[in-house]
XYZ file of C-alpha atoms in Angstrom:
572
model
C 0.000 0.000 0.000
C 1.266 3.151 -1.176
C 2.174 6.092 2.124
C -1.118 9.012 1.455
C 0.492 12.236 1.014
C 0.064 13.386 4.668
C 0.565 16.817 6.647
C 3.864 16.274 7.568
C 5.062 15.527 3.860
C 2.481 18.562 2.945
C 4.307 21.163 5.219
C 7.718 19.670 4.225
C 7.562 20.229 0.600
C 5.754 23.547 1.195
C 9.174 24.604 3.163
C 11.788 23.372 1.146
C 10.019 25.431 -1.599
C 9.875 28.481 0.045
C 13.364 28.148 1.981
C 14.896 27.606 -1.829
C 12.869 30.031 -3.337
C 11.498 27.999 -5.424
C 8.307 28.322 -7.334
C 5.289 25.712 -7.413
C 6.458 23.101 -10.186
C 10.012 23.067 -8.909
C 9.109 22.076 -5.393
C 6.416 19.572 -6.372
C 9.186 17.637 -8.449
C 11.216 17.944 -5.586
C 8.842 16.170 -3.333
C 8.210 13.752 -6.190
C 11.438 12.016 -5.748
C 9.927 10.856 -2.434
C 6.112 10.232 -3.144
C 3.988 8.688 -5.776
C 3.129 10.781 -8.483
C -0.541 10.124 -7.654
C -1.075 10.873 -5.252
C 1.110 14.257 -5.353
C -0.856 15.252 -7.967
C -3.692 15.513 -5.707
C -1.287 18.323 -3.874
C -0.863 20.947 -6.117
C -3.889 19.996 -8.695
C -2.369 21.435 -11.633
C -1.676 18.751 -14.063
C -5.775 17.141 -14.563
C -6.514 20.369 -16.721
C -9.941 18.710 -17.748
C -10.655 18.604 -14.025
C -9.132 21.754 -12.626
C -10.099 24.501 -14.784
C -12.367 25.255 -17.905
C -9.264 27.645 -18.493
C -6.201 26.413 -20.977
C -4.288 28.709 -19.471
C -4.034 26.509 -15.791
C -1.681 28.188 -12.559
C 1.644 26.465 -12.115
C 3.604 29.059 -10.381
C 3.654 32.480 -9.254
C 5.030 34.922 -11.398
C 6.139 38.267 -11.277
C 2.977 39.023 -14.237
C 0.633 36.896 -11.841
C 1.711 38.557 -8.151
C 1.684 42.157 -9.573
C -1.592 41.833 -11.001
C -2.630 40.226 -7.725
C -2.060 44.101 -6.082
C -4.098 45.646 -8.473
C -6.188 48.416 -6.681
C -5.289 47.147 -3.554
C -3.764 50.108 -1.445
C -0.543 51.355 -0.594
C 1.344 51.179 2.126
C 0.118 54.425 2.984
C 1.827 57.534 4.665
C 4.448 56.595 7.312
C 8.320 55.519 7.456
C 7.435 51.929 6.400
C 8.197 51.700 2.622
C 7.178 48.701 0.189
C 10.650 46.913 0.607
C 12.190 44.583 3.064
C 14.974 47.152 3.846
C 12.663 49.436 5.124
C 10.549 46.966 7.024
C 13.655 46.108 8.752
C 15.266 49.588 9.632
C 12.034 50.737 11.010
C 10.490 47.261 12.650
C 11.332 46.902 16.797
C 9.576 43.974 18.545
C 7.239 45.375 20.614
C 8.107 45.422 24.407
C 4.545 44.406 25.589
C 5.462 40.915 23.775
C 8.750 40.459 25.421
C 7.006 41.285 28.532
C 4.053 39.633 28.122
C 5.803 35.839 27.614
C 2.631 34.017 27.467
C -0.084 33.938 25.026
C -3.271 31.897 23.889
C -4.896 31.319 19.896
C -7.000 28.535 18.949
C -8.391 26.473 16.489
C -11.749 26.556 15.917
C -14.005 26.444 12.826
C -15.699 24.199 10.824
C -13.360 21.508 11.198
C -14.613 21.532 15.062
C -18.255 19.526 14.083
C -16.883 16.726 12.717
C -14.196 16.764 15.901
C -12.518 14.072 14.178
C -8.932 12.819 12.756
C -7.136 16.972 12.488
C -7.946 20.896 11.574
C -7.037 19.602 8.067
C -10.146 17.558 7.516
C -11.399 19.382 4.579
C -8.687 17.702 2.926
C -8.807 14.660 4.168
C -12.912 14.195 3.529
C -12.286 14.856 0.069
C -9.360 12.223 -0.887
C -6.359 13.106 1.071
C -7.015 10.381 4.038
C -9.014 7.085 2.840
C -9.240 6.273 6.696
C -10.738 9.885 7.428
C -12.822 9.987 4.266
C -14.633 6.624 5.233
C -15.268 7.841 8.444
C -16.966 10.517 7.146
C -19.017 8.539 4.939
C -19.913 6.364 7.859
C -21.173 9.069 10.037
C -22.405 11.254 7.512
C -22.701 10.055 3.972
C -20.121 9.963 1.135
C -18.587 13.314 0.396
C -20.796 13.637 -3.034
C -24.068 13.590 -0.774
C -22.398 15.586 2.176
C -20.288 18.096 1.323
C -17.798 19.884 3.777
C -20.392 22.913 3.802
C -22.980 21.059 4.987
C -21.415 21.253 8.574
C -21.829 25.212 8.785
C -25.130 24.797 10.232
C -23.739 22.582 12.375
C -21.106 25.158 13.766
C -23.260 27.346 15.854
C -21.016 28.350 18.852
C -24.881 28.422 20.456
C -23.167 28.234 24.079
C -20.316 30.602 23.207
C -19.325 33.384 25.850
C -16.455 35.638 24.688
C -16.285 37.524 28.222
C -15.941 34.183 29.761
C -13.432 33.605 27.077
C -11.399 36.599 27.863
C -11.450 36.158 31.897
C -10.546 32.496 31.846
C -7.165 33.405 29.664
C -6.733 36.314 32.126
C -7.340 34.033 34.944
C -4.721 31.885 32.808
C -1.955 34.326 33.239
C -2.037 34.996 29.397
C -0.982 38.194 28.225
C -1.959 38.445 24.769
C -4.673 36.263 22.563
C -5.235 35.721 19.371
C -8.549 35.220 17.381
C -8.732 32.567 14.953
C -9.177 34.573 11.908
C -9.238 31.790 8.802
C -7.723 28.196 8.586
C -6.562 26.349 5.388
C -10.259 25.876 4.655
C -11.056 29.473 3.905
C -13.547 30.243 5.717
C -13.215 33.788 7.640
C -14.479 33.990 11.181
C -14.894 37.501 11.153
C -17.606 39.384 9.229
C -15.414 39.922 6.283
C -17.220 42.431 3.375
C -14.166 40.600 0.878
C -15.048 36.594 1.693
C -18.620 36.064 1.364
C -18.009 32.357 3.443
C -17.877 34.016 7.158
C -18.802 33.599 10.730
C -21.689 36.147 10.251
C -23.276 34.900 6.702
C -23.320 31.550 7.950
C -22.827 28.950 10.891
C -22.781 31.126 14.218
C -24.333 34.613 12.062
C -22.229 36.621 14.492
C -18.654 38.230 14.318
C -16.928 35.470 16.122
C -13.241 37.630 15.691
C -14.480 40.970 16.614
C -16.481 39.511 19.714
C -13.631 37.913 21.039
C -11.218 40.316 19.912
C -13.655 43.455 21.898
C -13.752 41.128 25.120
C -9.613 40.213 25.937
C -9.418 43.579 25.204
C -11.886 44.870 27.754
C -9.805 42.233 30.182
C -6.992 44.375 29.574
C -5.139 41.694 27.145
C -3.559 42.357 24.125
C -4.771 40.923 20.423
C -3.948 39.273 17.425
C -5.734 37.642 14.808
C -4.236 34.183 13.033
C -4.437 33.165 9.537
C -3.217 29.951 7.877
C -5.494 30.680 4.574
C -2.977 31.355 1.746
C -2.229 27.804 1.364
C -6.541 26.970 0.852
C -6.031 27.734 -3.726
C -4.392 24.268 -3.285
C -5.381 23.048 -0.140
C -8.239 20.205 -1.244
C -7.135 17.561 -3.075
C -8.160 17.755 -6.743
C -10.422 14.305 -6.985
C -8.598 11.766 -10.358
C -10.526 11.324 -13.592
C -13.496 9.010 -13.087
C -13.624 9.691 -9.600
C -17.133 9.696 -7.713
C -15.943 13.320 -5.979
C -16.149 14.992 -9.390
C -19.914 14.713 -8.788
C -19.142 16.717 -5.495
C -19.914 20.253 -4.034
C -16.200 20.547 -5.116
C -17.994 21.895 -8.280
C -21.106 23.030 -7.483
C -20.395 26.914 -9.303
C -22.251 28.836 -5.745
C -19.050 26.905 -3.646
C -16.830 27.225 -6.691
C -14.791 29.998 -4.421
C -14.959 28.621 -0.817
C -13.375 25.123 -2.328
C -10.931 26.224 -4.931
C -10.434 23.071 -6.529
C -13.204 23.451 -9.619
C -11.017 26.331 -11.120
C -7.203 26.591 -10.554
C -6.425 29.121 -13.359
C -3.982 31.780 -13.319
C -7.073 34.125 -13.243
C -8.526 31.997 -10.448
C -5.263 32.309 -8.451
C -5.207 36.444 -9.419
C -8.602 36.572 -7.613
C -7.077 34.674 -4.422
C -4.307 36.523 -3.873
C -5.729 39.577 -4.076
C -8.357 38.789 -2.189
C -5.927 37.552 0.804
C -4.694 40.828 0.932
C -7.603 42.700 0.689
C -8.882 40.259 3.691
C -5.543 41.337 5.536
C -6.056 45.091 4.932
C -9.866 44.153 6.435
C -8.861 42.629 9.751
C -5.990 45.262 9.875
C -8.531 48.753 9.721
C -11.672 47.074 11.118
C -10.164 45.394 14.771
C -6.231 47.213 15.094
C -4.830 44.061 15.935
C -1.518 44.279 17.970
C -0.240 41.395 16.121
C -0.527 39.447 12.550
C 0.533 35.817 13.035
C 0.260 33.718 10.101
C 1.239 30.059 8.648
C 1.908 30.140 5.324
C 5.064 28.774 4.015
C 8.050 30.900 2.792
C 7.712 31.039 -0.884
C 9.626 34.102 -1.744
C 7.872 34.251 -5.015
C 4.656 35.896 -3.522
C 6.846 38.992 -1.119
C 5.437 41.696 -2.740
C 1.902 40.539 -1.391
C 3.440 39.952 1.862
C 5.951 43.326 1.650
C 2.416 45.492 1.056
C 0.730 44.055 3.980
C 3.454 44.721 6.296
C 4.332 48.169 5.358
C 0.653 48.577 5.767
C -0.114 47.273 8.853
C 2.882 49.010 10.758
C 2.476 52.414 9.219
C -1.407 52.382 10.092
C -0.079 51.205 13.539
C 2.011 54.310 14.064
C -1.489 55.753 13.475
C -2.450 54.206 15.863
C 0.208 54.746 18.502
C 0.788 50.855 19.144
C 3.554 48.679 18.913
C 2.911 45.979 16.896
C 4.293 42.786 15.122
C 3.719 40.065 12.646
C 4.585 36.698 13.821
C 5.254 33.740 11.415
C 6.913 30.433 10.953
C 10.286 29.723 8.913
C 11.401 32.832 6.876
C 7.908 33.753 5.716
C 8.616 37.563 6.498
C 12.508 38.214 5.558
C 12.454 41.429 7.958
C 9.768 42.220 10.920
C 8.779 39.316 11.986
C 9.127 37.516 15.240
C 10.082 33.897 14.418
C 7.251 31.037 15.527
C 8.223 27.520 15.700
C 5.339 25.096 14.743
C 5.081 23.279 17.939
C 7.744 23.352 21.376
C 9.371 20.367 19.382
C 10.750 22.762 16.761
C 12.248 25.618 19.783
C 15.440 26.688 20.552
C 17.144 24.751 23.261
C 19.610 27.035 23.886
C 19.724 31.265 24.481
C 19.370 32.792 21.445
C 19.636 36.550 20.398
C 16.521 36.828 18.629
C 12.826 36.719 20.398
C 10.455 34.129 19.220
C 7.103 31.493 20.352
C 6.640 28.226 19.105
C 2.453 27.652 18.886
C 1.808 24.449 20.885
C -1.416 22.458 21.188
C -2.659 21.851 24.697
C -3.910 18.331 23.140
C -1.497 16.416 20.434
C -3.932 18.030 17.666
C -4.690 22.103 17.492
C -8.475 21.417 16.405
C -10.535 20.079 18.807
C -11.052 16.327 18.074
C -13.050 13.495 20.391
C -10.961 11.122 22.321
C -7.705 13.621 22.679
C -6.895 15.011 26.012
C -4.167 17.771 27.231
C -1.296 16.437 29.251
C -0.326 17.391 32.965
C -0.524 21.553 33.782
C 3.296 21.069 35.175
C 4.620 20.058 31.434
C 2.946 23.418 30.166
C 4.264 24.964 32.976
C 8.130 23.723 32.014
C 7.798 24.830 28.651
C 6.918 28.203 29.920
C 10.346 28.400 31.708
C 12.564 26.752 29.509
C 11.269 29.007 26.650
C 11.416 32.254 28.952
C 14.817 31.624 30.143
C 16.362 31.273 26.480
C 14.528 34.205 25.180
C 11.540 32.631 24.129
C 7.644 33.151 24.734
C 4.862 30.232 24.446
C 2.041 30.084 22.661
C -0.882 27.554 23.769
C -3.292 26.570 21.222
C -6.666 25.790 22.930
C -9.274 23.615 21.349
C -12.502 24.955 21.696
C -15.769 22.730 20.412
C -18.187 23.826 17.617
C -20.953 24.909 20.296
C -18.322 27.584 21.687
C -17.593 25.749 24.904
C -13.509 25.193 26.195
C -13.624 21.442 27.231
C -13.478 21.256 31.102
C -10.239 19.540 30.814
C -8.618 22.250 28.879
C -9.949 24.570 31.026
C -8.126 23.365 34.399
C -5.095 23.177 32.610
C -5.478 26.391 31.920
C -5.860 27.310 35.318
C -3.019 25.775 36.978
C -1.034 27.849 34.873
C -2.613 30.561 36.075
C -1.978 29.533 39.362
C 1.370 28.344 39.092
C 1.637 32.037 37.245
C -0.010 33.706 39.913
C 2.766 32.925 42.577
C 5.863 32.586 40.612
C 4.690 35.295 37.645
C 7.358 37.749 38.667
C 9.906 35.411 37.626
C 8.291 35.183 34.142
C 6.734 38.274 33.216
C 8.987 41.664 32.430
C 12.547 39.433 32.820
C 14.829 39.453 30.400
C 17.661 36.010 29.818
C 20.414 36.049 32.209
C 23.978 35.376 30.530
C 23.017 31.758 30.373
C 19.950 29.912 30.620
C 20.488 27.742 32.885
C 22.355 25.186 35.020
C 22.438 21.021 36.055
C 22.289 17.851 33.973
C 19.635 18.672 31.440
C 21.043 21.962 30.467
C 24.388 20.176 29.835
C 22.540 18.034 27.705
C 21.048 20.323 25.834
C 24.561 21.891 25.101
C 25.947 18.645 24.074
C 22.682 18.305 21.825
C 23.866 21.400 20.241
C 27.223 20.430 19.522
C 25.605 17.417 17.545
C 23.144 19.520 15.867
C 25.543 21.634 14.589
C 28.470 19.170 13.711
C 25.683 17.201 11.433
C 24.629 20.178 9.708
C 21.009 20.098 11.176
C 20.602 23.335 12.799
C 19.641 27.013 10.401
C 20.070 28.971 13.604
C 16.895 31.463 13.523
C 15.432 29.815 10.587
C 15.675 26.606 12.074
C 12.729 24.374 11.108
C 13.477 21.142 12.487
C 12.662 19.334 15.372
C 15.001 19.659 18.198
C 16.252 16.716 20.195
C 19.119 15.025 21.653
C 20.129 13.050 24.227
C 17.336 12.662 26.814
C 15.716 16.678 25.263
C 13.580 17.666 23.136
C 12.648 21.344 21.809
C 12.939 24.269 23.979
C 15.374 21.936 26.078
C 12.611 20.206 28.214
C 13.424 17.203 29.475
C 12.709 14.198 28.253
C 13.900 11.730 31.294
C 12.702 14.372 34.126
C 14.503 17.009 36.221
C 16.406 16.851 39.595
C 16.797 20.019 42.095
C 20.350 20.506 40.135
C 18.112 21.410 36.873
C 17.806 25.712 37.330
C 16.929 27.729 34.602
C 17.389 31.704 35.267
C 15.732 34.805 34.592
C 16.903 38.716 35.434
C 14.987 41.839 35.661
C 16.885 44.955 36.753
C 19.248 43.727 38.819
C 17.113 40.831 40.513
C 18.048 37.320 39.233
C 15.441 34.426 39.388
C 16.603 30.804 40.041
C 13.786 28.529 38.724
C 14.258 24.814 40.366
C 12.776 22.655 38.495
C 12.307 20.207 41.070
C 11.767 20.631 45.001
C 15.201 19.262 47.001
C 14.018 16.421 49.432
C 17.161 17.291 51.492
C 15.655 20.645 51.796
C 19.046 22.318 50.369
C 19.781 23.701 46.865
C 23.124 24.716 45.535
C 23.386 27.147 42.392
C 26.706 26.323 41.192
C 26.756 29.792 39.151
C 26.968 31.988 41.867
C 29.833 30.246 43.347
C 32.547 32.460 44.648
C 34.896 33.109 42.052
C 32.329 32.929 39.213
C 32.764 36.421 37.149
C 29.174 38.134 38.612
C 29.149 41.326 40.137
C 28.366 42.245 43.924
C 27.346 40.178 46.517
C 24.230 38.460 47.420
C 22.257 39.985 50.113
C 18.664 38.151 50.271
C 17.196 35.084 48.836
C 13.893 34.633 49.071
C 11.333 31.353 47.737
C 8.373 32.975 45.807
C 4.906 32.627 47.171
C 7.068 31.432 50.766
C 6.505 35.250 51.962
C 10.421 34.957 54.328
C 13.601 35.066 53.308
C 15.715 31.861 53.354
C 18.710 30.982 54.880
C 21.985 30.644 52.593
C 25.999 30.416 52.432
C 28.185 31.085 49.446
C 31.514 29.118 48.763
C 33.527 28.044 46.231
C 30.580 25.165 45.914
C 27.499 27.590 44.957
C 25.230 29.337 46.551
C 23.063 26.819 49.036
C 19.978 27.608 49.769
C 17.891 25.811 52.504
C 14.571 25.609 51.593
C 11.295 25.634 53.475
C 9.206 22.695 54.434
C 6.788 23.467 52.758
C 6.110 23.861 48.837
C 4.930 27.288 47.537
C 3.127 25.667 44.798
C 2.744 22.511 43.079
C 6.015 22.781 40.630
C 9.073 24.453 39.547
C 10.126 26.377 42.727
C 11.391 30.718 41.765
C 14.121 31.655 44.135
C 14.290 35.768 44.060
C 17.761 36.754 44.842
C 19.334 40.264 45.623
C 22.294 41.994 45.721
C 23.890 41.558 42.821
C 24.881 44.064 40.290
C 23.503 42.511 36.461
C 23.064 45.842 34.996
């Protein structure tokens, strides 16, 4: 049995195209060396032309001709210092200091794909040929594709128990600091009430501006907002069904869904009308909610920057309209200037301290959409990935799963709250720090620096670009531990001249022993207090040629990872 041509192989070709610059024929042969020509064809959907398009003249790439007359009367960048080149972008972009204060942030997935609650967020694709094992499931609950379309679950997606001011408190309550609204997946459909896509949140399923309700209520928590969109890779997105296949008989070509699908016509004019219409729905969400940040997934096909160049000159001169500091966020080298780097799950993070900011967006179940049957993990391993991002310079970003009816799964919602807890006592070790000179100390931070050498030595580390997963001997992404931590395992954070010693596991000998702050290590001044977070007295200590030991408490401050607040020193 031939391997289906999955999401992993999906995202893999999309990257090596964009990383190589490479334009849409050159990257599908490139993935062809590795996949059956069948069933890549049902990738890109450009070679059935009696299938794809009534038009001869059928999209393979994108052009210079194709891109420019893409930004036809769209508008300019408009008056400010941001100009329509990445020079420009980069001389004038700063990363906006409420994000590398902020350090912890929410988005979702929710949509259409919620209903069905089954297999990923991708199963558009996979209902319509690109998973036999999803696309009989679908036939078994709800009848083969050609008699129930993926449209047919908008009425179906009513958020009917949704409550975005219980939304918004819950991710305060959370300790998040910034949230983003799930503006469009890779199915295209918009959850705002967009004037540019006609398939919305407000002409059909919930008939209400899902993105502007949420968006209104974390801002009246006091949180900051983004919107999220993954839809520039939807023109190619559904699987274009073979000749003599039941799904040409589909909605796929019924000519009022011709536009939502994008698989009935695939010509150059077809793929005009899409990109243009992607910006003009960026330009939309940019004027009508002022979001303070742009994240987006959408490979890094350098062919299509001027589309991408006019949005971002756009969005951050209206933003010194504004008076905000604001940034796009996006994974691999999407944006070649402004842009904080995201890594597509904590897998993919830095696992040492880097010298550029970044997130990595990380499901709080193994998929982002909500699906039946999948659970989060433990509150303490979201709480470790929190530190171990903070320390090297990094921020997280949860992915929640909300269901179709608007309701956070109960689940979901007490991890969410044990990070808030957790947050709550220890959040002054988190929020407004800055890295230390090194991340941290003990047996996993070794091995993470060993992992590095490896990395490096085999040629399988692009530094910022970096869009592999991260592992090594008993780590994984971000550095988190793979085999556990013992009270040796301290990761540190600074603000001002305060340093924070995170253990990541309570002592049972009551005693702790930061080997940094030995005497003789090159820090400045003296330790004069150390104090256990959330313990309200300071602790006792000594200071040798050992470390600095620390006897702690008897009792635990909270339920993991213990912040030590020390004094004295001079880091500034």
């Amino acid at each position: 049995m031939k391997t289906p041509y999955t999401r992993r192989k999906f995202l893999k070709a999309s990257t090596l195209a964009g990383v190589a610059g490479l334009t849409a024929p050159m990257w599908l042969s490139r993935a062809r060396a590795a996949d059956p020509p069948e069933e890549l064809t049902s990738v890109l959907t450009t070679t059935n032309v009696a299938n794809a398009s009534v038009s001869a003249d059928l999209w393979r790439h994108d052009t210079p001709e194709l891109v420019a007359a893409a930004l036809k009367d769209i508008p300019a960048a408009g008056p400010g210092p941001f100009q329509e080149s990445w020079n420009s972008i980069g001389q004038n972009y700063k990363d906006p200091d409420w994000f590398r204060n902020g350090k912890f942030g929410i988005y979702m997935h929710w949509g259409i794909y919620s209903v069905p609650a089954h297999g990923s967020e991708w199963y558009v694709r996979y209902m319509y040929g690109g998973n036999k094992g999803i696309m009989d499931w679908h036939t078994e609950h709800f009848g083969p594709p050609t008699k129930f379309g993926y449209k047919d679950f908008l009425p179906m997606f009513t958020a009917a128990n949704w409550d975005p001011d219980a939304w918004a408190n819950l991710f305060k309550k959370a300790g998040a600091k910034y949230v983003f609204a799930p503006g469009e997946h890779h199915d295209g459909f918009s959850n705002w009430d967009s004037k540019v896509n006609p398939f919305n949140a407000k002409n059909y399923g919930p008939k209400r501006d899902l993105d502007g309700d949420l968006i209104a209520a974390v801002r009246k928590a006091g949180l900051k907002t983004g919107i999220s969109d993954h839809s520039f890779f939807h023109f190619q997105f559904i699987p274009t069904p073979p000749p003599g296949s039941e799904l040409l008989n589909s909605d796929l070509y019924d000519p009022k869904w011709t536009d939502f699908y994008n698989v009935a016509d695939r010509s150059n004019e077809a793929r005009v009308k899409f990109m243009h219409n992607w910006v003009a729905r960026r330009f939309e969400t940019i004027d009508k909610y002022n979001p303070d940040m742009l994240w987006f997934d959408m490979g890094t096909d350098h062919a299509i920057d001027p589309l991408k160049i006019r949005v971002a000159a756009y969005y951050y001169n209206r933003a010194r309209e504004w008076g905000k500091e604001v940034a796009i966020s996006a994974k691999g080298a999407a944006w070649v200037s402004g842009q904080i780097m995201d890594y597509e799950r904590e897998g993919r993070a830095p696992m040492e301290l880097t010298d550029w900011i970044w997130q990595p967006d990380d499901p709080i179940q193994d998929k982002f959409g909500y699906v039946e049957g999948i659970h989060p993990g433990p509150p303490g391993g979201y709480v470790v990935r929190i530190v171990e991002n903070v320390c090297k310079n990094g921020n997280y970003l949860l992915n929640i799963s909300p269901k179709a009816d608007g309701t956070i799964p109960q689940e979901q919602q007490d991890v969410l709250l044990a990070i808030g807890k957790w947050l709550g006592v220890n959040g002054e070790a988190i929020y407004h720090t800055r890295p230390w000179t090194k991340f941290g100390e003990g047996p996993v931070a070794d091995a993470c620096a060993a992992s590095m050498v490896k990395l490096r030595a085999a040629g399988n580390f692009a530094g910022r670009l970096n869009g592999q997963n991260m592992a090594g001997d008993g780590v994984g992404g971000g550095g988190v531990s793979r085999k556990g931590y013992t009270p040796k395992d301290i990761r540190f954070t600074a603000r001002g001249d305060t340093l924070y010693a995170m253990v990541m596991k309570w002592p049972d000998d009551a005693s702790v022993a930061v080997t940094s702050l030995a005497t003789g290590q090159p820090v400045k001044g003296k330790v004069g207090k150390v104090e256990l977070l959330g313990h309200g007295e300071p602790l006792q200590f000594t200071q040798d040629a050992d470390g600095l030991k620390v006897k702690f408490p008897s009792e635990k401050p909270c339920d993991y990872i213990y912040a030590l607040k020390i004094t004295g020193l001079k880091l500034t």
